Amino acid sequence: MNHWLMKSEPNAFSFDDLNNSVEKKTHWDGVRNYQARNFMRDRMKKGDLVFFYHSNTAEPGIVGIANVCREAYPDHTAFDPNDKHYDPKSDPKNPRWLMVDIRYKRKLKNIITLSELRKYSDTQLKNLALLRRGNRLSITPISAKEWLFILSLERSKS
DNA sequence: GCCAACGTTGGC
DNA sequence: GCCAACGTTGGC
């Protein structure tokens, strides 16, 4: 099983929005980056665990846990000229963009902020993709060790 | 294939 | 709102 971190701007779609969604799940549409798409296409499996990260907000950080409940399939918003993420180069017969479905699992007891994660950027989290300079990928892999370490921060907040 | 211009991301 | 970092586009 793989682990992931997925970013969302809470103004657009927050973890609470996921919790309030029908069946507590959503399709992760709008990814228009090849590296992120390839992660979904090649490596994201049903049951994979996901840290849900709030970006572009006053206190960026990990707020909850979700899991992948449907593996990659065509992102239909790429075919819709009225959609913000419309891409005329995505042919419905050979879709360029894909999405997965994720389902709400649980909210963390406290947000694990970006600044808290940064405290370990030279030690336990030195390979965390999220912390790499200039990282903008909306979907990044997390190793099993990193996952467990980050989870251990949930209760140890001083 | 190079690279300047441009648009987007996202922390601050 | 600012701006650094990055991916994409398109002229050549």
PDB file of N, CA and C (backbone and C1' of nucleotides) in Angstrom, chain A residues 34 89 133-134 136, chain C residues 5-9:
ATOM      1  N   TYR A  34       1.524  16.635 -15.357  1.00  0.00           N
ATOM      2  CA  TYR A  34       1.801  15.274 -15.797  1.00  0.00           C
ATOM      3  C   TYR A  34       2.355  14.383 -14.691  1.00  0.00           C
ATOM      4  N   LYS A  89      -7.114  19.852 -25.758  1.00  0.00           N
ATOM      5  CA  LYS A  89      -6.201  18.835 -26.283  1.00  0.00           C
ATOM      6  C   LYS A  89      -6.427  17.456 -25.674  1.00  0.00           C
ATOM      7  N   ARG A 133      12.286  22.536  -1.775  1.00  0.00           N
ATOM      8  CA  ARG A 133      12.197  23.929  -2.181  1.00  0.00           C
ATOM      9  C   ARG A 133      11.392  24.089  -3.459  1.00  0.00           C
ATOM     10  N   GLY A 134      10.461  24.987  -3.427  1.00  0.00           N
ATOM     11  CA  GLY A 134       9.707  25.300  -4.620  1.00  0.00           C
ATOM     12  C   GLY A 134       8.724  24.223  -5.062  1.00  0.00           C
ATOM     13  N   ARG A 136       5.595  22.340  -5.907  1.00  0.00           N
ATOM     14  CA  ARG A 136       4.231  22.791  -6.171  1.00  0.00           C
ATOM     15  C   ARG A 136       3.323  21.638  -6.549  1.00  0.00           C
TER      16      ARG A 136
ATOM     17  P    DA C   5      13.863  31.096  -5.749  1.00  0.00           P
ATOM     18  O5'  DA C   5      12.847  30.019  -6.335  1.00  0.00           O
ATOM     19  C5'  DA C   5      12.072  29.252  -5.429  1.00  0.00           C
ATOM     20  C4'  DA C   5      11.151  28.374  -6.233  1.00  0.00           C
ATOM     21  C3'  DA C   5      11.855  27.604  -7.351  1.00  0.00           C
ATOM     22  O3'  DA C   5      11.540  26.242  -7.193  1.00  0.00           O
ATOM     23  C1'  DA C   5       9.921  28.736  -8.173  1.00  0.00           C
ATOM     24  P    DC C   6      12.279  25.116  -8.013  1.00  0.00           P
ATOM     25  O5'  DC C   6      11.231  24.782  -9.144  1.00  0.00           O
ATOM     26  C5'  DC C   6       9.926  24.366  -8.747  1.00  0.00           C
ATOM     27  C4'  DC C   6       8.973  24.552  -9.878  1.00  0.00           C
ATOM     28  C3'  DC C   6       9.418  23.900 -11.186  1.00  0.00           C
ATOM     29  O3'  DC C   6       8.685  22.699 -11.347  1.00  0.00           O
ATOM     30  C1'  DC C   6       8.306  26.006 -11.489  1.00  0.00           C
ATOM     31  P    DG C   7       8.961  21.723 -12.590  1.00  0.00           P
ATOM     32  O5'  DG C   7       7.735  22.094 -13.533  1.00  0.00           O
ATOM     33  C5'  DG C   7       6.400  21.985 -13.040  1.00  0.00           C
ATOM     34  C4'  DG C   7       5.421  22.304 -14.147  1.00  0.00           C
ATOM     35  C3'  DG C   7       5.699  21.581 -15.453  1.00  0.00           C
ATOM     36  O3'  DG C   7       4.456  21.211 -16.017  1.00  0.00           O
ATOM     37  C1'  DG C   7       5.849  23.932 -15.795  1.00  0.00           C
ATOM     38  P    DT C   8       4.344  20.513 -17.454  1.00  0.00           P
ATOM     39  O5'  DT C   8       4.030  21.760 -18.400  1.00  0.00           O
ATOM     40  C5'  DT C   8       2.887  22.544 -18.128  1.00  0.00           C
ATOM     41  C4'  DT C   8       2.722  23.597 -19.202  1.00  0.00           C
ATOM     42  C3'  DT C   8       2.810  23.057 -20.635  1.00  0.00           C
ATOM     43  O3'  DT C   8       1.685  23.559 -21.337  1.00  0.00           O
ATOM     44  C1'  DT C   8       4.288  24.902 -20.334  1.00  0.00           C
ATOM     45  P    DT C   9       1.403  23.126 -22.851  1.00  0.00           P
ATOM     46  O5'  DT C   9       1.816  24.419 -23.656  1.00  0.00           O
ATOM     47  C5'  DT C   9       1.338  25.678 -23.216  1.00  0.00           C
ATOM     48  C4'  DT C   9       1.981  26.762 -24.047  1.00  0.00           C
ATOM     49  C3'  DT C   9       2.049  26.439 -25.544  1.00  0.00           C
ATOM     50  O3'  DT C   9       1.416  27.486 -26.238  1.00  0.00           O
ATOM     51  C1'  DT C   9       4.179  27.151 -24.711  1.00  0.00           C
TER      52       DT C   9
END
